[in-house]
mmCIF file with all atom_site columns, C-alpha atoms in Angstrom:
data_model
loop_
_atom_site.group_PDB
_atom_site.id
_atom_site.type_symbol
_atom_site.label_atom_id
_atom_site.label_alt_id
_atom_site.label_comp_id
_atom_site.label_asym_id
_atom_site.label_entity_id
_atom_site.label_seq_id
_atom_site.pdbx_PDB_ins_code
_atom_site.Cartn_x
_atom_site.Cartn_y
_atom_site.Cartn_z
_atom_site.occupancy
_atom_site.B_iso_or_equiv
_atom_site.pdbx_formal_charge
_atom_site.auth_seq_id
_atom_site.auth_comp_id
_atom_site.auth_asym_id
_atom_site.auth_atom_id
_atom_site.pdbx_PDB_model_num
ATOM 1   C CA . GLN A 1 1   ? 0.098   0.060  -0.159  1.00 0.00 ? 1   GLN A CA 1
ATOM 2   C CA . VAL A 1 2   ? 1.268   3.518  -0.813  1.00 0.00 ? 2   VAL A CA 1
ATOM 3   C CA . GLN A 1 3   ? 1.976   5.844  1.998   1.00 0.00 ? 3   GLN A CA 1
ATOM 4   C CA . LEU A 1 4   ? 3.077   9.524  1.927   1.00 0.00 ? 4   LEU A CA 1
ATOM 5   C CA . VAL A 1 5   ? 4.198   10.692 5.113   1.00 0.00 ? 5   VAL A CA 1
ATOM 6   C CA . GLN A 1 6   ? 4.658   14.655 5.221   1.00 0.00 ? 6   GLN A CA 1
ATOM 7   C CA . SER A 1 7   ? 6.753   16.550 7.921   1.00 0.00 ? 7   SER A CA 1
ATOM 8   C CA . GLY A 1 8   ? 7.997   19.985 8.079   1.00 0.00 ? 8   GLY A CA 1
ATOM 9   C CA . GLY A 1 9   ? 5.988   23.052 7.887   1.00 0.00 ? 9   GLY A CA 1
ATOM 10  C CA . GLY A 1 10  ? 4.897   25.598 10.474  1.00 0.00 ? 10  GLY A CA 1
ATOM 11  C CA . SER A 1 11  ? 4.797   29.120 10.970  1.00 0.00 ? 11  SER A CA 1
ATOM 12  C CA . VAL A 1 12  ? 7.499   31.616 9.443   1.00 0.00 ? 12  VAL A CA 1
ATOM 13  C CA . GLN A 1 13  ? 7.656   35.574 8.828   1.00 0.00 ? 13  GLN A CA 1
ATOM 14  C CA . ALA A 1 14  ? 7.685   36.714 5.383   1.00 0.00 ? 14  ALA A CA 1
ATOM 15  C CA . GLY A 1 15  ? 10.814  36.318 3.712   1.00 0.00 ? 15  GLY A CA 1
ATOM 16  C CA . GLY A 1 16  ? 11.746  33.238 5.581   1.00 0.00 ? 16  GLY A CA 1
ATOM 17  C CA . SER A 1 17  ? 12.259  29.695 4.668   1.00 0.00 ? 17  SER A CA 1
ATOM 18  C CA . LEU A 1 18  ? 10.795  26.257 5.230   1.00 0.00 ? 18  LEU A CA 1
ATOM 19  C CA . ARG A 1 19  ? 11.169  22.839 3.883   1.00 0.00 ? 19  ARG A CA 1
ATOM 20  C CA . LEU A 1 20  ? 8.633   20.005 3.501   1.00 0.00 ? 20  LEU A CA 1
ATOM 21  C CA . SER A 1 21  ? 9.312   16.573 3.289   1.00 0.00 ? 21  SER A CA 1
ATOM 22  C CA . CYS A 1 22  ? 7.345   13.445 2.050   1.00 0.00 ? 22  CYS A CA 1
ATOM 23  C CA . ALA A 1 23  ? 8.881   9.991  2.870   1.00 0.00 ? 23  ALA A CA 1
ATOM 24  C CA . HIS A 1 24  ? 6.849   7.775  0.358   1.00 0.00 ? 24  HIS A CA 1
ATOM 25  C CA . SER A 1 25  ? 6.808   3.978  0.205   1.00 0.00 ? 25  SER A CA 1
ATOM 26  C CA . GLY A 1 26  ? 4.637   1.223  -1.329  1.00 0.00 ? 26  GLY A CA 1
ATOM 27  C CA . HIS A 1 27  ? 4.753   2.069  -4.995  1.00 0.00 ? 27  HIS A CA 1
ATOM 28  C CA . THR A 1 28  ? 5.060   -1.102 -7.039  1.00 0.00 ? 28  THR A CA 1
ATOM 29  C CA . TYR A 1 29  ? 5.643   0.663  -10.454 1.00 0.00 ? 29  TYR A CA 1
ATOM 30  C CA . ASN A 1 30  ? 8.549   2.363  -11.551 1.00 0.00 ? 30  ASN A CA 1
ATOM 31  C CA . ARG A 1 31  ? 7.036   5.428  -13.154 1.00 0.00 ? 31  ARG A CA 1
ATOM 32  C CA . TYR A 1 32  ? 4.735   7.966  -11.583 1.00 0.00 ? 32  TYR A CA 1
ATOM 33  C CA . CYS A 1 33  ? 4.356   11.374 -10.764 1.00 0.00 ? 33  CYS A CA 1
ATOM 34  C CA . ILE A 1 34  ? 5.091   12.961 -7.307  1.00 0.00 ? 34  ILE A CA 1
ATOM 35  C CA . GLY A 1 35  ? 5.018   16.444 -6.115  1.00 0.00 ? 35  GLY A CA 1
ATOM 36  C CA . TRP A 1 36  ? 3.374   19.102 -3.888  1.00 0.00 ? 36  TRP A CA 1
ATOM 37  C CA . PHE A 1 37  ? 0.299   21.039 -4.155  1.00 0.00 ? 37  PHE A CA 1
ATOM 38  C CA . ARG A 1 38  ? -1.659  23.440 -1.955  1.00 0.00 ? 38  ARG A CA 1
ATOM 39  C CA . GLU A 1 39  ? -5.084  24.378 -0.784  1.00 0.00 ? 39  GLU A CA 1
ATOM 40  C CA . VAL A 1 40  ? -6.389  27.444 0.203   1.00 0.00 ? 40  VAL A CA 1
ATOM 41  C CA . GLU A 1 41  ? -10.043 28.384 1.966   1.00 0.00 ? 41  GLU A CA 1
ATOM 42  C CA . GLY A 1 42  ? -12.646 27.336 -0.255  1.00 0.00 ? 42  GLY A CA 1
ATOM 43  C CA . ASN A 1 43  ? -10.964 24.198 -1.327  1.00 0.00 ? 43  ASN A CA 1
ATOM 44  C CA . LYS A 1 44  ? -8.924  25.872 -3.863  1.00 0.00 ? 44  LYS A CA 1
ATOM 45  C CA . ARG A 1 45  ? -6.052  23.892 -5.040  1.00 0.00 ? 45  ARG A CA 1
ATOM 46  C CA . GLU A 1 46  ? -2.874  24.840 -6.848  1.00 0.00 ? 46  GLU A CA 1
ATOM 47  C CA . GLY A 1 47  ? -0.171  22.453 -8.241  1.00 0.00 ? 47  GLY A CA 1
ATOM 48  C CA . LEU A 1 48  ? 3.177   23.886 -7.117  1.00 0.00 ? 48  LEU A CA 1
ATOM 49  C CA . ALA A 1 49  ? 5.855   21.551 -8.193  1.00 0.00 ? 49  ALA A CA 1
ATOM 50  C CA . VAL A 1 50  ? 5.785   17.915 -9.750  1.00 0.00 ? 50  VAL A CA 1
ATOM 51  C CA . MET A 1 51  ? 8.374   15.697 -11.176 1.00 0.00 ? 51  MET A CA 1
ATOM 52  C CA . SER A 1 52  ? 8.390   12.332 -12.939 1.00 0.00 ? 52  SER A CA 1
ATOM 53  C CA . THR A 1 53  ? 10.276  9.385  -11.490 1.00 0.00 ? 53  THR A CA 1
ATOM 54  C CA . ALA A 1 54  ? 11.323  8.649  -15.042 1.00 0.00 ? 54  ALA A CA 1
ATOM 55  C CA . GLY A 1 55  ? 13.319  11.719 -15.052 1.00 0.00 ? 55  GLY A CA 1
ATOM 56  C CA . GLY A 1 56  ? 12.798  14.830 -17.198 1.00 0.00 ? 56  GLY A CA 1
ATOM 57  C CA . SER A 1 57  ? 12.088  18.558 -16.307 1.00 0.00 ? 57  SER A CA 1
ATOM 58  C CA . THR A 1 58  ? 10.240  19.544 -13.318 1.00 0.00 ? 58  THR A CA 1
ATOM 59  C CA . TYR A 1 59  ? 6.913   21.517 -13.445 1.00 0.00 ? 59  TYR A CA 1
ATOM 60  C CA . TYR A 1 60  ? 6.687   24.685 -11.227 1.00 0.00 ? 60  TYR A CA 1
ATOM 61  C CA . ALA A 1 61  ? 3.933   26.976 -11.043 1.00 0.00 ? 61  ALA A CA 1
ATOM 62  C CA . ASP A 1 62  ? 4.565   30.556 -11.962 1.00 0.00 ? 62  ASP A CA 1
ATOM 63  C CA . SER A 1 63  ? 3.576   31.698 -8.453  1.00 0.00 ? 63  SER A CA 1
ATOM 64  C CA . VAL A 1 64  ? 6.379   29.732 -6.942  1.00 0.00 ? 64  VAL A CA 1
ATOM 65  C CA . LYS A 1 65  ? 8.981   29.734 -9.778  1.00 0.00 ? 65  LYS A CA 1
ATOM 66  C CA . GLY A 1 66  ? 12.369  30.871 -8.398  1.00 0.00 ? 66  GLY A CA 1
ATOM 67  C CA . ARG A 1 67  ? 11.315  30.562 -4.702  1.00 0.00 ? 67  ARG A CA 1
ATOM 68  C CA . PHE A 1 68  ? 10.627  26.855 -4.131  1.00 0.00 ? 68  PHE A CA 1
ATOM 69  C CA . THR A 1 69  ? 12.694  23.917 -5.225  1.00 0.00 ? 69  THR A CA 1
ATOM 70  C CA . LEU A 1 70  ? 11.742  20.409 -5.557  1.00 0.00 ? 70  LEU A CA 1
ATOM 71  C CA . SER A 1 71  ? 14.164  17.621 -4.820  1.00 0.00 ? 71  SER A CA 1
ATOM 72  C CA . HIS A 1 72  ? 14.145  13.815 -4.200  1.00 0.00 ? 72  HIS A CA 1
ATOM 73  C CA . ASP A 1 73  ? 16.561  11.549 -2.159  1.00 0.00 ? 73  ASP A CA 1
ATOM 74  C CA . ASN A 1 74  ? 16.500  8.234  -3.899  1.00 0.00 ? 74  ASN A CA 1
ATOM 75  C CA . ALA A 1 75  ? 18.083  6.720  -1.120  1.00 0.00 ? 75  ALA A CA 1
ATOM 76  C CA . LYS A 1 76  ? 15.694  7.863  1.331   1.00 0.00 ? 76  LYS A CA 1
ATOM 77  C CA . ASN A 1 77  ? 12.583  7.665  -0.846  1.00 0.00 ? 77  ASN A CA 1
ATOM 78  C CA . THR A 1 78  ? 11.986  10.995 0.208   1.00 0.00 ? 78  THR A CA 1
ATOM 79  C CA . LEU A 1 79  ? 10.644  14.054 -1.742  1.00 0.00 ? 79  LEU A CA 1
ATOM 80  C CA . TYR A 1 80  ? 11.522  17.674 -0.497  1.00 0.00 ? 80  TYR A CA 1
ATOM 81  C CA . LEU A 1 81  ? 10.061  21.255 -1.186  1.00 0.00 ? 81  LEU A CA 1
ATOM 82  C CA . GLN A 1 82  ? 12.368  23.796 0.090   1.00 0.00 ? 82  GLN A CA 1
ATOM 83  C CA . MET A 1 83  ? 10.563  27.002 0.338   1.00 0.00 ? 83  MET A CA 1
ATOM 84  C CA . ASN A 1 84  ? 12.331  30.412 0.243   1.00 0.00 ? 84  ASN A CA 1
ATOM 85  C CA . SER A 1 85  ? 11.282  34.038 0.271   1.00 0.00 ? 85  SER A CA 1
ATOM 86  C CA . LEU A 1 86  ? 8.052   33.088 1.405   1.00 0.00 ? 86  LEU A CA 1
ATOM 87  C CA . LYS A 1 87  ? 4.994   35.490 1.248   1.00 0.00 ? 87  LYS A CA 1
ATOM 88  C CA . PRO A 1 88  ? 1.727   35.805 3.211   1.00 0.00 ? 88  PRO A CA 1
ATOM 89  C CA . GLU A 1 89  ? -0.248  34.498 0.313   1.00 0.00 ? 89  GLU A CA 1
ATOM 90  C CA . ASP A 1 90  ? 1.934   31.217 0.569   1.00 0.00 ? 90  ASP A CA 1
ATOM 91  C CA . THR A 1 91  ? -0.285  30.493 3.599   1.00 0.00 ? 91  THR A CA 1
ATOM 92  C CA . ALA A 1 92  ? -2.040  27.231 3.095   1.00 0.00 ? 92  ALA A CA 1
ATOM 93  C CA . LEU A 1 93  ? -2.477  23.584 3.485   1.00 0.00 ? 93  LEU A CA 1
ATOM 94  C CA . TYR A 1 94  ? 0.303   21.675 1.793   1.00 0.00 ? 94  TYR A CA 1
ATOM 95  C CA . TYR A 1 95  ? -0.001  18.178 0.282   1.00 0.00 ? 95  TYR A CA 1
ATOM 96  C CA . CYS A 1 96  ? 2.215   15.632 -0.952  1.00 0.00 ? 96  CYS A CA 1
ATOM 97  C CA . ALA A 1 97  ? 0.713   13.553 -3.594  1.00 0.00 ? 97  ALA A CA 1
ATOM 98  C CA . SER A 1 98  ? 1.790   10.764 -6.416  1.00 0.00 ? 98  SER A CA 1
ATOM 99  C CA . SER A 1 99  ? -0.353  9.443  -9.375  1.00 0.00 ? 99  SER A CA 1
ATOM 100 C CA . ARG A 1 100 ? 0.112   8.078  -12.700 1.00 0.00 ? 100 ARG A CA 1
ATOM 101 C CA . GLY A 1 101 ? -0.342  9.572  -15.962 1.00 0.00 ? 101 GLY A CA 1
ATOM 102 C CA . ALA A 1 102 ? 1.080   9.910  -19.492 1.00 0.00 ? 102 ALA A CA 1
ATOM 103 C CA . SER A 1 103 ? 2.644   13.059 -18.461 1.00 0.00 ? 103 SER A CA 1
ATOM 104 C CA . CYS A 1 104 ? 3.175   14.988 -14.838 1.00 0.00 ? 104 CYS A CA 1
ATOM 105 C CA . GLY A 1 105 ? 1.164   18.172 -15.463 1.00 0.00 ? 105 GLY A CA 1
ATOM 106 C CA . SER A 1 106 ? 0.020   20.765 -13.176 1.00 0.00 ? 106 SER A CA 1
ATOM 107 C CA . THR A 1 107 ? -3.041  18.941 -11.937 1.00 0.00 ? 107 THR A CA 1
ATOM 108 C CA . TRP A 1 108 ? -1.313  15.349 -11.486 1.00 0.00 ? 108 TRP A CA 1
ATOM 109 C CA . TYR A 1 109 ? -2.952  15.566 -7.976  1.00 0.00 ? 109 TYR A CA 1
ATOM 110 C CA . ASP A 1 110 ? -6.453  14.599 -9.594  1.00 0.00 ? 110 ASP A CA 1
ATOM 111 C CA . TYR A 1 111 ? -5.479  11.979 -12.028 1.00 0.00 ? 111 TYR A CA 1
ATOM 112 C CA . GLU A 1 112 ? -7.489  8.897  -11.475 1.00 0.00 ? 112 GLU A CA 1
ATOM 113 C CA . LEU A 1 113 ? -4.831  6.223  -11.752 1.00 0.00 ? 113 LEU A CA 1
ATOM 114 C CA . ASP A 1 114 ? -3.197  5.277  -8.392  1.00 0.00 ? 114 ASP A CA 1
ATOM 115 C CA . ASN A 1 115 ? -3.762  8.536  -6.711  1.00 0.00 ? 115 ASN A CA 1
ATOM 116 C CA . TYR A 1 116 ? -2.447  8.966  -3.378  1.00 0.00 ? 116 TYR A CA 1
ATOM 117 C CA . TRP A 1 117 ? -2.126  12.078 -1.101  1.00 0.00 ? 117 TRP A CA 1
ATOM 118 C CA . GLY A 1 118 ? -0.347  12.671 2.355   1.00 0.00 ? 118 GLY A CA 1
ATOM 119 C CA . ARG A 1 119 ? -2.332  14.275 5.100   1.00 0.00 ? 119 ARG A CA 1
ATOM 120 C CA . GLY A 1 120 ? -1.470  17.740 4.596   1.00 0.00 ? 120 GLY A CA 1
ATOM 121 C CA . THR A 1 121 ? 0.944   20.230 6.515   1.00 0.00 ? 121 THR A CA 1
ATOM 122 C CA . GLN A 1 122 ? -0.057  23.655 7.471   1.00 0.00 ? 122 GLN A CA 1
ATOM 123 C CA . VAL A 1 123 ? 2.249   26.562 6.358   1.00 0.00 ? 123 VAL A CA 1
ATOM 124 C CA . ILE A 1 124 ? 1.537   29.991 7.703   1.00 0.00 ? 124 ILE A CA 1
ATOM 125 C CA . VAL A 1 125 ? 3.365   33.119 6.685   1.00 0.00 ? 125 VAL A CA 1
ATOM 126 C CA . SER A 1 126 ? 2.931   36.076 8.680   1.00 0.00 ? 126 SER A CA 1
ATOM 127 C CA . SER A 1 127 ? 3.789   39.811 7.459   1.00 0.00 ? 127 SER A CA 1
#
C-alpha cells in the first residue's frame, strides 16, 4: 500500500524559509508523478511542483518559480520542497501527492490512476 508521510511546515515570517518532506513507500511501479500542491480556503487547489520518477524536467507553478525547489533523495525515498522568500499568500495547507499519467502536468494530484495524497501540512506566513 502506498504511503506518503509528510513532515515540516509551520509558521514563519515573510521572507523566511521552510522545508517540507514527504517520505513515500509502497509504489510497485517505476514510473509515476510525485510533487506538492496546496489548498486554500474554499478548497481552491494549486499544483506547485511535480516531477516524474522517469526523469525529465520538473514543473513549477509561476507563483513559486524561483522561490521553491523540488528535490528527491532516492536513497531515502523522500521528496522535499524547499520554500524560500515566503510570502503571506503562500499560507495554505500543503499536500504531497503521487499518481500515474501519460505526463506529469500541473493537476497530477487529480489524476485517476493510483492517486495518493499525504495528510497535509499547514504553512502560515505572517507579514
